[in-house]
Amino acid sequence: MTRTHEAGAMHGDYASLRPAWLGVPEDVNAILPQLWSQNVERAAGVLHIGGLSVEKLAAEFGTPAYVFDEDDFRARCRAWTEAFAGADVFYASKAFCSKAVLRAAAEEGLSVDVCTAGELAVALAAGVDPARLGLHGNNKSLAELHQAVEIGIGRIVVDSFQEIERIEAISQELGRRANVMVRVNVGVEAHTHEYIATAHEDQKFGFSLTGGDAYEAARRVVHAGHLNLLGLHSHIGSQIFDTAAFEVSAARVARLQAQLQTDLGITLEELDLGGGFGMAYTTQDDPQPPEVIAASLRRIVEHECAGAGIDVPRLSIEPGRSLIGPAMFTLYEVGTVKPVTLSGGASRLYVSVDGGISDNIRTALYDATYSATLASRSSSATPALARVVGKHCESGDIVVKDEFLPADVAPGDLLAVPGTGAYCRSMGSNYNHVPRPPVVAVRDGQARVILARETVDDLLRLDVG
Ligand code: LLP
């Protein structure tokens, strides 16, 4: 174990460059359990998952690759369903969508939330029962709505007055009744990045609570001939740690649900409180365990229902990130290492890997923070303030903005970035015609490809000239 102190003379005054939250590690080789999936460890210097070394995985499957700890994902699914026993846990497939993952979620007792025909197709191909699917989206196409009603989807979460009319017309035409929830914008300002906060007033999702639209939408659904109102839905944003934000939103939506029951003389069986529960990307993140979240949400909903004198509805939630995010890491190979000395003498080590913004756009898009470790060996070199960058042609192509890596990190080393299961592959692109990496699942010590590596031929196939 290497001990170091802040004034690492070898690399200049990096104290002035590193963010306040990033301490100089006592052991630059340490694998902090809160940042990694549960079956990852460093053994004989090398990172292992489920007993398989990353060197073996890289040799067999190539780099970059997303490495998926399936046992960890399944354990998280169970932890959430146990904490929310008596409620429905929907896996939000937008976080990561593949047949193997949706099948695993369903096998662990989860329902699945989809928001496009593409995600729906994967869920159906995975064999998920349509009755256990929820369909989201602020602009679902007529074809998507038609298919949803036709297959008897469990619920459609409506997001506009036009959509209520469309689903009613389709249901009438097909001679079906559609189960519907009304998405309410509860007006809670969650403390997260603006682009992933969804319940402040000035944005596109849901019916406004304060303006009365949510009440009116629910009233119209109740009076439509072919719609069945299950209850209300709210989702306040993503990567939220503040349970108070969830509590305020749950209280508001439960209160409206109670008011609708009393005014319209109906019983609404369900209440969906959405997803958005935060996960740990770096040591600054401290997520609440599911049982704490479950207890606080239950308490609030029970309190509101008792006050209104109505029965407590069946709850549902829709976590995506907190289930899949921590269950994957991205394995890269280092191509170049470049110390960059800035005016003032401070120095930063630019470590270029064989992927980048095409496999993880979150750093560039949301200023997201990640961590990284040298995976193919341990090192006794001094920690150096590093920036992990990709191979794309722009300077914003940053994977990990600030991390301490051993100063001897070198071309050919493998580097692993944990916490990349959510919104990395699913938001991946082919920028610069870089094919997207495969997803390699490890379960019971066995590795298999669940999403194949894209090839340049795949891209050329679409280029019809
Ligand atoms: N339910 C609804 C209605 C949602 O819109 C979302 C996410 C979720 C559940 C799941 O949220 P989660 O538990 O995964 O936070 N691309 C952004 C995140 C966008 C989230 C969109 N909706 C990111 O990379 O941070």
Short mmCIF file of C-alpha atoms and ligand atoms in Angstrom, two decimals:
data_model
loop_
_atom_site.label_atom_id
_atom_site.label_comp_id
_atom_site.label_asym_id
_atom_site.label_seq_id
_atom_site.Cartn_x
_atom_site.Cartn_y
_atom_site.Cartn_z
CA MET A 1 0.00 0.00 0.00
CA THR A 2 1.33 3.41 -0.98
CA ARG A 3 0.84 6.33 1.35
CA THR A 4 1.20 9.75 -0.05
CA HIS A 5 0.67 13.33 0.95
CA GLU A 6 -0.99 16.19 -0.81
CA ALA A 7 2.09 17.99 -2.15
CA GLY A 8 3.05 15.26 -4.60
CA ALA A 9 6.17 17.12 -5.74
CA MET A 10 6.59 14.86 -8.72
CA HIS A 11 3.43 16.18 -10.35
CA GLY A 12 3.38 19.80 -9.43
CA ASP A 13 0.72 21.61 -7.49
CA TYR A 14 -2.29 19.54 -8.38
CA ALA A 15 -3.99 20.58 -5.15
CA SER A 16 -5.12 23.67 -7.01
CA LEU A 17 -6.64 21.60 -9.85
CA ARG A 18 -8.53 18.87 -8.05
CA PRO A 19 -12.10 19.44 -6.92
CA ALA A 20 -12.60 19.87 -3.19
CA TRP A 21 -14.36 16.52 -2.78
CA LEU A 22 -11.54 14.49 -4.31
CA GLY A 23 -9.02 13.53 -1.67
CA VAL A 24 -5.62 12.10 -2.46
CA PRO A 25 -6.11 8.35 -1.96
CA GLU A 26 -4.21 6.59 0.78
CA ASP A 27 -4.16 3.55 -1.45
CA VAL A 28 -4.52 4.29 -5.15
CA ASN A 29 -5.21 0.57 -5.75
CA ALA A 30 -8.15 0.37 -3.35
CA ILE A 31 -11.50 -0.88 -4.68
CA LEU A 32 -14.08 1.06 -2.67
CA PRO A 33 -17.07 -1.25 -2.22
CA GLN A 34 -19.61 1.57 -2.46
CA LEU A 35 -18.49 2.33 -6.04
CA TRP A 36 -18.31 -1.18 -7.44
CA SER A 37 -20.69 -4.07 -7.94
CA GLN A 38 -20.54 -6.64 -5.21
CA ASN A 39 -18.58 -9.34 -7.07
CA VAL A 40 -15.66 -7.11 -8.04
CA GLU A 41 -12.36 -7.32 -6.19
CA ARG A 42 -8.65 -6.84 -6.75
CA ALA A 43 -6.81 -10.16 -6.49
CA ALA A 44 -3.05 -10.48 -7.02
CA GLY A 45 -3.12 -6.88 -8.20
CA VAL A 46 -5.64 -7.47 -11.00
CA LEU A 47 -9.32 -6.48 -11.02
CA HIS A 48 -11.60 -9.53 -11.02
CA ILE A 49 -15.34 -9.93 -11.42
CA GLY A 50 -16.95 -13.15 -10.29
CA GLY A 51 -13.48 -14.67 -10.14
CA LEU A 52 -12.64 -13.73 -13.76
CA SER A 53 -9.70 -11.39 -14.33
CA VAL A 54 -10.17 -8.32 -16.52
CA GLU A 55 -7.14 -9.42 -18.49
CA LYS A 56 -8.93 -12.61 -19.43
CA LEU A 57 -12.11 -10.69 -20.29
CA ALA A 58 -10.19 -8.17 -22.40
CA ALA A 59 -8.35 -10.95 -24.23
CA GLU A 60 -11.58 -12.79 -24.98
CA PHE A 61 -13.99 -9.94 -25.68
CA GLY A 62 -11.77 -6.97 -26.52
CA THR A 63 -11.93 -3.40 -25.25
CA PRO A 64 -13.73 -1.18 -24.69
CA ALA A 65 -16.44 -3.36 -23.16
CA TYR A 66 -19.17 -2.88 -20.62
CA VAL A 67 -18.83 -5.63 -18.02
CA PHE A 68 -22.11 -6.50 -16.33
CA ASP A 69 -22.27 -8.12 -12.88
CA GLU A 70 -25.56 -9.95 -13.38
CA ASP A 71 -25.59 -11.41 -9.87
CA ASP A 72 -25.25 -7.91 -8.46
CA PHE A 73 -28.13 -6.61 -10.61
CA ARG A 74 -30.36 -9.48 -9.53
CA ALA A 75 -29.48 -8.86 -5.89
CA ARG A 76 -30.40 -5.18 -6.28
CA CYS A 77 -33.70 -6.15 -7.91
CA ARG A 78 -34.44 -8.37 -4.91
CA ALA A 79 -33.42 -5.69 -2.42
CA TRP A 80 -35.87 -3.22 -3.99
CA THR A 81 -38.75 -5.71 -4.30
CA GLU A 82 -38.23 -6.81 -0.70
CA ALA A 83 -38.08 -3.22 0.58
CA PHE A 84 -41.22 -2.41 -1.44
CA ALA A 85 -43.06 -5.67 -0.65
CA GLY A 86 -46.73 -5.22 -1.49
CA ALA A 87 -45.85 -2.63 -4.13
CA ASP A 88 -44.82 -3.02 -7.78
CA VAL A 89 -41.27 -2.26 -8.79
CA PHE A 90 -40.96 -1.36 -12.47
CA TYR A 91 -37.47 -1.48 -13.93
CA ALA A 92 -37.07 1.68 -16.06
CA SER A 93 -35.61 0.13 -19.18
CA LYS A 94 -34.40 3.44 -20.60
CA ALA A 95 -31.45 3.15 -18.21
CA PHE A 96 -30.29 0.03 -20.02
CA CYS A 97 -32.36 -2.10 -22.35
CA SER A 98 -31.49 -5.58 -23.54
CA LYS A 99 -33.34 -8.88 -23.61
CA ALA A 100 -31.11 -10.53 -21.01
CA VAL A 101 -31.49 -7.65 -18.56
CA LEU A 102 -35.26 -7.32 -18.96
CA ARG A 103 -35.64 -11.09 -18.62
CA ALA A 104 -33.52 -11.05 -15.46
CA ALA A 105 -35.60 -8.20 -14.03
CA ALA A 106 -38.83 -10.08 -14.77
CA GLU A 107 -37.42 -13.29 -13.28
CA GLU A 108 -36.64 -11.36 -10.10
CA GLY A 109 -40.27 -10.28 -9.87
CA LEU A 110 -40.08 -6.81 -11.40
CA SER A 111 -42.38 -5.23 -13.94
CA VAL A 112 -40.84 -3.18 -16.76
CA ASP A 113 -41.34 0.41 -17.85
CA VAL A 114 -40.82 1.20 -21.54
CA CYS A 115 -41.22 4.49 -23.37
CA THR A 116 -40.88 3.71 -27.07
CA ALA A 117 -41.81 0.99 -29.55
CA GLY A 118 -38.14 0.00 -29.51
CA GLU A 119 -38.01 -0.63 -25.77
CA LEU A 120 -41.39 -2.34 -26.00
CA ALA A 121 -40.08 -4.65 -28.72
CA VAL A 122 -37.14 -5.68 -26.54
CA ALA A 123 -39.43 -6.35 -23.58
CA LEU A 124 -41.75 -8.50 -25.72
CA ALA A 125 -38.78 -10.31 -27.27
CA ALA A 126 -37.53 -10.99 -23.74
CA GLY A 127 -40.86 -12.65 -22.99
CA VAL A 128 -42.05 -10.10 -20.44
CA ASP A 129 -45.81 -10.43 -19.89
CA PRO A 130 -47.51 -7.36 -21.47
CA ALA A 131 -49.68 -7.09 -18.36
CA ARG A 132 -46.47 -6.29 -16.45
CA LEU A 133 -45.42 -3.47 -18.76
CA GLY A 134 -45.98 0.25 -18.36
CA LEU A 135 -45.77 2.64 -21.31
CA HIS A 136 -44.43 6.16 -20.82
CA GLY A 137 -43.66 9.11 -23.02
CA ASN A 138 -44.84 12.65 -23.71
CA ASN A 139 -45.30 12.03 -27.43
CA LYS A 140 -46.18 8.41 -28.01
CA SER A 141 -47.01 7.77 -31.65
CA LEU A 142 -50.41 6.47 -32.73
CA ALA A 143 -48.70 3.22 -33.72
CA GLU A 144 -47.17 2.89 -30.26
CA LEU A 145 -50.51 3.53 -28.57
CA HIS A 146 -52.29 1.14 -30.91
CA GLN A 147 -49.81 -1.64 -30.20
CA ALA A 148 -49.99 -1.01 -26.46
CA VAL A 149 -53.79 -1.28 -26.37
CA GLU A 150 -53.78 -4.27 -28.69
CA ILE A 151 -51.36 -6.33 -26.58
CA GLY A 152 -53.22 -5.42 -23.38
CA ILE A 153 -50.38 -3.50 -21.82
CA GLY A 154 -50.60 -3.19 -18.05
CA ARG A 155 -50.74 0.59 -18.02
CA ILE A 156 -50.29 3.61 -20.21
CA VAL A 157 -49.12 6.72 -18.38
CA VAL A 158 -50.85 9.60 -20.15
CA ASP A 159 -49.09 12.88 -20.59
CA SER A 160 -51.42 15.17 -22.60
CA PHE A 161 -55.10 15.82 -23.29
CA GLN A 162 -54.59 14.82 -26.93
CA GLU A 163 -53.26 11.49 -25.81
CA ILE A 164 -56.31 10.78 -23.66
CA GLU A 165 -58.47 11.28 -26.75
CA ARG A 166 -56.19 9.11 -28.87
CA ILE A 167 -56.19 6.18 -26.44
CA GLU A 168 -59.94 6.43 -26.02
CA ALA A 169 -60.43 6.34 -29.81
CA ILE A 170 -58.04 3.41 -30.26
CA SER A 171 -59.62 1.44 -27.41
CA GLN A 172 -63.06 2.04 -28.85
CA GLU A 173 -61.91 0.92 -32.29
CA LEU A 174 -60.33 -2.24 -30.86
CA GLY A 175 -63.21 -2.89 -28.48
CA ARG A 176 -60.84 -2.84 -25.51
CA ARG A 177 -60.49 -0.98 -22.23
CA ALA A 178 -57.07 0.53 -21.54
CA ASN A 179 -55.59 0.93 -18.07
CA VAL A 180 -54.33 4.45 -17.69
CA MET A 181 -52.42 6.49 -15.14
CA VAL A 182 -52.25 10.28 -15.25
CA ARG A 183 -48.78 11.77 -14.98
CA VAL A 184 -48.80 14.70 -12.61
CA ASN A 185 -46.20 17.43 -12.55
CA VAL A 186 -46.07 18.02 -8.82
CA GLY A 187 -43.90 21.15 -9.07
CA VAL A 188 -41.07 19.86 -6.90
CA GLU A 189 -37.68 21.30 -7.72
CA ALA A 190 -35.34 18.33 -7.21
CA HIS A 191 -31.67 19.08 -6.71
CA THR A 192 -30.15 17.47 -9.75
CA HIS A 193 -28.96 18.54 -13.18
CA GLU A 194 -31.57 20.69 -14.93
CA TYR A 195 -31.88 18.32 -17.90
CA ILE A 196 -32.76 15.37 -15.67
CA ALA A 197 -35.10 17.18 -13.28
CA THR A 198 -38.65 16.66 -14.49
CA ALA A 199 -41.08 18.16 -12.02
CA HIS A 200 -40.23 21.82 -11.92
CA GLU A 201 -42.93 23.81 -13.64
CA ASP A 202 -41.24 24.90 -16.86
CA GLN A 203 -40.75 21.58 -18.65
CA LYS A 204 -42.56 19.19 -20.95
CA PHE A 205 -43.70 16.28 -18.77
CA GLY A 206 -47.01 15.66 -17.07
CA PHE A 207 -50.11 17.64 -16.20
CA SER A 208 -49.66 20.54 -13.86
CA LEU A 209 -50.95 20.03 -10.35
CA THR A 210 -51.19 23.68 -9.42
CA GLY A 211 -52.82 24.76 -12.69
CA GLY A 212 -55.60 22.18 -12.28
CA ASP A 213 -54.71 20.26 -15.46
CA ALA A 214 -53.94 17.06 -13.55
CA TYR A 215 -57.36 17.11 -11.92
CA GLU A 216 -59.02 17.77 -15.28
CA ALA A 217 -57.04 15.00 -17.01
CA ALA A 218 -58.09 12.48 -14.36
CA ARG A 219 -61.71 13.65 -14.65
CA ARG A 220 -61.67 13.19 -18.44
CA VAL A 221 -60.17 9.70 -18.15
CA VAL A 222 -62.84 8.73 -15.64
CA HIS A 223 -65.56 9.94 -17.98
CA ALA A 224 -64.10 8.30 -21.09
CA GLY A 225 -65.96 5.15 -22.10
CA HIS A 226 -62.99 2.87 -22.73
CA LEU A 227 -60.42 3.96 -20.19
CA ASN A 228 -59.83 2.69 -16.71
CA LEU A 229 -58.05 5.14 -14.39
CA LEU A 230 -55.69 3.15 -12.17
CA GLY A 231 -54.40 6.21 -10.37
CA LEU A 232 -51.87 9.01 -10.56
CA HIS A 233 -48.19 8.98 -11.44
CA SER A 234 -45.34 11.33 -10.63
CA HIS A 235 -41.63 11.28 -11.39
CA ILE A 236 -39.57 14.22 -10.19
CA GLY A 237 -36.23 13.61 -11.84
CA SER A 238 -33.13 11.49 -11.71
CA GLN A 239 -30.05 10.99 -9.52
CA ILE A 240 -31.82 12.45 -6.48
CA PHE A 241 -30.48 11.83 -2.97
CA ASP A 242 -32.78 14.05 -1.04
CA THR A 243 -35.60 11.90 0.38
CA ALA A 244 -37.42 15.11 1.28
CA ALA A 245 -37.99 15.79 -2.45
CA PHE A 246 -39.65 12.38 -2.85
CA GLU A 247 -41.68 12.91 0.32
CA VAL A 248 -43.04 16.28 -0.80
CA SER A 249 -43.95 14.93 -4.20
CA ALA A 250 -45.56 11.77 -2.74
CA ALA A 251 -47.60 13.91 -0.35
CA ARG A 252 -48.84 16.18 -3.14
CA VAL A 253 -49.80 13.43 -5.52
CA ALA A 254 -51.46 11.36 -2.76
CA ARG A 255 -53.46 14.40 -1.71
CA LEU A 256 -54.71 14.94 -5.25
CA GLN A 257 -55.57 11.25 -5.54
CA ALA A 258 -57.63 11.49 -2.34
CA GLN A 259 -59.38 14.61 -3.57
CA LEU A 260 -60.30 12.93 -6.87
CA GLN A 261 -61.72 9.93 -5.04
CA THR A 262 -63.89 12.11 -2.84
CA ASP A 263 -65.03 14.50 -5.58
CA LEU A 264 -65.69 11.92 -8.27
CA GLY A 265 -66.88 9.12 -6.00
CA ILE A 266 -64.35 6.64 -7.39
CA THR A 267 -61.65 4.40 -5.96
CA LEU A 268 -58.18 4.69 -7.43
CA GLU A 269 -56.33 1.47 -6.75
CA GLU A 270 -52.76 2.54 -7.48
CA LEU A 271 -50.28 5.35 -7.02
CA ASP A 272 -46.98 5.43 -8.92
CA LEU A 273 -44.18 7.47 -7.40
CA GLY A 274 -41.70 7.11 -10.29
CA GLY A 275 -37.97 6.54 -10.11
CA GLY A 276 -34.93 8.75 -9.82
CA PHE A 277 -33.22 7.30 -6.75
CA GLY A 278 -29.55 8.26 -6.76
CA MET A 279 -26.53 5.96 -6.95
CA ALA A 280 -22.88 6.43 -6.03
CA TYR A 281 -20.51 7.40 -8.84
CA THR A 282 -17.80 8.84 -6.60
CA THR A 283 -17.14 9.15 -2.89
CA GLN A 284 -19.26 12.32 -2.78
CA ASP A 285 -22.46 10.34 -3.43
CA ASP A 286 -24.26 8.70 -0.54
CA PRO A 287 -27.46 6.99 -1.68
CA GLN A 288 -30.15 5.88 0.76
CA PRO A 289 -30.83 2.14 0.94
CA PRO A 290 -34.17 1.04 -0.59
CA GLU A 291 -35.68 0.17 2.80
CA VAL A 292 -35.18 3.74 4.03
CA ILE A 293 -36.78 5.14 0.88
CA ALA A 294 -39.65 2.64 1.10
CA ALA A 295 -40.34 3.47 4.74
CA SER A 296 -40.42 7.20 4.14
CA LEU A 297 -42.64 6.99 1.06
CA ARG A 298 -45.05 4.59 2.78
CA ARG A 299 -45.26 6.82 5.84
CA ILE A 300 -46.13 9.88 3.75
CA VAL A 301 -48.73 8.14 1.61
CA GLU A 302 -50.35 6.49 4.66
CA HIS A 303 -50.45 9.84 6.44
CA GLU A 304 -52.14 11.60 3.49
CA CYS A 305 -54.65 8.79 2.99
CA ALA A 306 -55.52 8.64 6.69
CA GLY A 307 -56.06 12.41 6.67
CA ALA A 308 -58.42 12.10 3.70
CA GLY A 309 -60.13 9.01 5.09
CA ILE A 310 -59.35 6.79 2.08
CA ASP A 311 -57.69 3.40 1.72
CA VAL A 312 -53.98 3.36 0.93
CA PRO A 313 -53.53 2.56 -2.80
CA ARG A 314 -51.08 -0.03 -4.08
CA LEU A 315 -47.79 1.77 -4.66
CA SER A 316 -45.46 1.42 -7.58
CA ILE A 317 -42.02 2.83 -8.24
CA GLU A 318 -39.79 2.88 -11.34
CA PRO A 319 -36.10 2.79 -10.51
CA GLY A 320 -33.67 2.45 -13.40
CA ARG A 321 -30.25 3.82 -12.49
CA SER A 322 -30.16 2.52 -8.92
CA LEU A 323 -30.71 -1.05 -10.16
CA ILE A 324 -28.45 -1.25 -13.22
CA GLY A 325 -26.01 1.64 -12.78
CA PRO A 326 -23.76 0.13 -10.11
CA ALA A 327 -23.87 -3.31 -11.76
CA MET A 328 -21.58 -2.43 -14.68
CA PHE A 329 -18.12 -1.07 -15.26
CA THR A 330 -16.50 -0.09 -18.54
CA LEU A 331 -13.19 -1.71 -19.35
CA TYR A 332 -10.86 0.34 -21.54
CA GLU A 333 -7.31 0.01 -22.74
CA VAL A 334 -5.00 2.97 -22.30
CA GLY A 335 -3.55 4.21 -25.59
CA THR A 336 -1.55 7.30 -24.69
CA VAL A 337 -0.53 9.12 -21.51
CA LYS A 338 0.32 12.80 -21.66
CA PRO A 339 1.30 14.97 -18.69
CA VAL A 340 0.06 18.49 -19.36
CA THR A 341 1.72 21.24 -17.36
CA LEU A 342 -0.34 24.35 -16.90
CA SER A 343 0.85 27.87 -16.29
CA GLY A 344 1.55 28.09 -12.56
CA GLY A 345 3.28 24.74 -12.60
CA ALA A 346 0.32 22.48 -11.86
CA SER A 347 0.21 19.31 -13.91
CA ARG A 348 -2.51 16.93 -15.01
CA LEU A 349 -2.05 13.52 -16.54
CA TYR A 350 -4.25 13.03 -19.63
CA VAL A 351 -4.90 9.31 -20.00
CA SER A 352 -6.50 8.46 -23.36
CA VAL A 353 -8.59 5.32 -23.63
CA ASP A 354 -10.03 3.46 -26.63
CA GLY A 355 -13.63 4.71 -26.17
CA GLY A 356 -15.03 7.97 -24.85
CA ILE A 357 -18.02 10.20 -25.44
CA SER A 358 -19.60 7.54 -27.71
CA ASP A 359 -19.87 5.02 -24.84
CA ASN A 360 -20.38 7.54 -22.03
CA ILE A 361 -21.83 10.92 -22.91
CA ARG A 362 -22.89 11.68 -19.34
CA THR A 363 -19.71 13.47 -18.31
CA ALA A 364 -19.94 15.87 -21.25
CA LEU A 365 -23.72 16.27 -21.12
CA TYR A 366 -24.44 16.55 -17.41
CA ASP A 367 -21.06 17.28 -15.90
CA ALA A 368 -21.41 13.84 -14.34
CA THR A 369 -18.60 12.60 -12.13
CA TYR A 370 -17.08 9.13 -12.36
CA SER A 371 -14.16 7.35 -10.83
CA ALA A 372 -11.57 5.03 -12.38
CA THR A 373 -8.93 2.53 -11.40
CA LEU A 374 -5.93 0.94 -13.03
CA ALA A 375 -7.37 -2.54 -13.53
CA SER A 376 -4.70 -4.80 -15.03
CA ARG A 377 -2.16 -4.36 -12.22
CA SER A 378 -1.65 -2.60 -8.94
CA SER A 379 1.02 0.03 -8.69
CA SER A 380 3.21 1.48 -5.97
CA ALA A 381 3.73 4.72 -7.90
CA THR A 382 2.63 8.07 -6.46
CA PRO A 383 -0.99 8.98 -7.23
CA ALA A 384 -1.18 11.62 -9.96
CA LEU A 385 -4.16 13.81 -10.70
CA ALA A 386 -5.46 12.40 -13.97
CA ARG A 387 -8.19 13.01 -16.50
CA VAL A 388 -9.47 10.02 -18.45
CA VAL A 389 -10.30 11.10 -21.98
CA GLY A 390 -11.53 9.28 -25.07
CA LYS A 391 -10.39 8.98 -28.66
CA HIS A 392 -12.95 11.35 -30.20
CA CYS A 393 -12.14 14.56 -31.98
CA GLU A 394 -13.20 17.11 -29.44
CA SER A 395 -11.79 18.35 -26.19
CA GLY A 396 -15.08 17.74 -24.34
CA ASP A 397 -14.54 14.02 -24.86
CA ILE A 398 -13.95 13.33 -21.18
CA VAL A 399 -14.88 10.10 -19.43
CA VAL A 400 -13.60 10.84 -15.92
CA LYS A 401 -12.86 14.46 -15.24
CA ASP A 402 -10.86 14.12 -12.04
CA GLU A 403 -9.30 11.01 -10.56
CA PHE A 404 -6.04 10.00 -8.97
CA LEU A 405 -4.31 7.24 -10.90
CA PRO A 406 -0.85 5.81 -10.31
CA ALA A 407 1.69 8.07 -11.99
CA ASP A 408 3.15 5.13 -13.92
CA VAL A 409 -0.11 4.37 -15.79
CA ALA A 410 1.05 3.48 -19.28
CA PRO A 411 -0.14 2.49 -22.76
CA GLY A 412 -1.42 -1.08 -22.75
CA ASP A 413 -2.77 -0.87 -19.20
CA LEU A 414 -6.43 -1.69 -18.66
CA LEU A 415 -8.53 0.93 -16.93
CA ALA A 416 -11.96 0.35 -15.40
CA VAL A 417 -14.67 2.96 -14.79
CA PRO A 418 -17.39 1.76 -12.39
CA GLY A 419 -21.03 2.77 -12.28
CA THR A 420 -21.58 2.82 -16.06
CA GLY A 421 -24.63 0.55 -16.22
CA ALA A 422 -27.21 3.30 -16.53
CA TYR A 423 -27.57 5.71 -19.45
CA CYS A 424 -24.15 4.94 -20.94
CA ARG A 425 -24.82 2.13 -23.43
CA SER A 426 -28.41 3.35 -23.81
CA MET A 427 -27.25 6.87 -24.71
CA GLY A 428 -24.27 5.64 -26.69
CA SER A 429 -23.61 6.89 -30.21
CA ASN A 430 -21.48 6.21 -33.24
CA TYR A 431 -19.80 9.58 -33.14
CA ASN A 432 -16.72 9.52 -35.36
CA HIS A 433 -18.02 6.17 -36.63
CA VAL A 434 -16.87 4.43 -33.51
CA PRO A 435 -18.83 1.17 -33.13
CA ARG A 436 -20.53 0.68 -29.77
CA PRO A 437 -18.90 -1.69 -27.28
CA PRO A 438 -20.36 -5.05 -26.32
CA VAL A 439 -21.93 -5.89 -22.98
CA VAL A 440 -20.37 -8.91 -21.32
CA ALA A 441 -22.44 -10.40 -18.52
CA VAL A 442 -20.80 -12.34 -15.71
CA ARG A 443 -22.98 -14.72 -13.73
CA ASP A 444 -21.85 -17.50 -11.42
CA GLY A 445 -18.28 -16.98 -12.61
CA GLN A 446 -19.19 -17.43 -16.30
CA ALA A 447 -18.92 -14.67 -18.90
CA ARG A 448 -21.15 -14.34 -21.95
CA VAL A 449 -21.90 -11.59 -24.45
CA ILE A 450 -25.44 -10.23 -24.08
CA LEU A 451 -25.07 -7.36 -26.56
CA ALA A 452 -22.58 -7.88 -29.35
CA ARG A 453 -19.92 -5.38 -30.30
CA GLU A 454 -21.01 -3.24 -33.21
CA THR A 455 -18.70 -3.34 -36.21
CA VAL A 456 -17.84 -0.83 -38.90
CA ASP A 457 -19.67 -3.18 -41.28
CA ASP A 458 -22.84 -2.67 -39.22
CA LEU A 459 -22.48 1.04 -39.83
CA LEU A 460 -21.68 0.63 -43.52
CA ARG A 461 -24.75 -1.57 -43.95
CA LEU A 462 -26.93 1.47 -43.23
CA ASP A 463 -24.88 3.69 -45.51
CA VAL A 464 -26.76 2.92 -48.70
CA GLY A 465 -24.96 5.51 -50.75
N1 LLP B 1 -39.72 6.79 -14.52
C1 LLP B 1 -39.81 7.78 -15.43
C2 LLP B 1 -41.13 8.26 -15.83
C3 LLP B 1 -38.66 8.34 -15.97
O1 LLP B 1 -38.77 9.31 -16.87
C4 LLP B 1 -37.39 7.86 -15.58
C5 LLP B 1 -36.17 8.43 -16.13
C6 LLP B 1 -37.34 6.82 -14.64
C7 LLP B 1 -38.52 6.32 -14.12
C8 LLP B 1 -36.05 6.23 -14.16
O2 LLP B 1 -35.22 7.14 -13.52
P1 LLP B 1 -33.90 6.60 -12.77
O3 LLP B 1 -34.34 5.77 -11.60
O4 LLP B 1 -33.12 5.81 -13.75
O5 LLP B 1 -33.19 7.84 -12.37
N2 LLP B 1 -30.22 10.37 -19.16
C9 LLP B 1 -30.23 10.87 -17.80
C10 LLP B 1 -31.38 10.34 -17.02
C11 LLP B 1 -32.73 10.60 -17.67
C12 LLP B 1 -33.83 9.93 -16.91
C13 LLP B 1 -35.08 9.94 -17.69
N3 LLP B 1 -36.18 9.34 -17.02
C14 LLP B 1 -28.90 10.53 -17.14
O6 LLP B 1 -28.04 9.94 -17.77
O7 LLP B 1 -28.68 10.87 -15.97
#
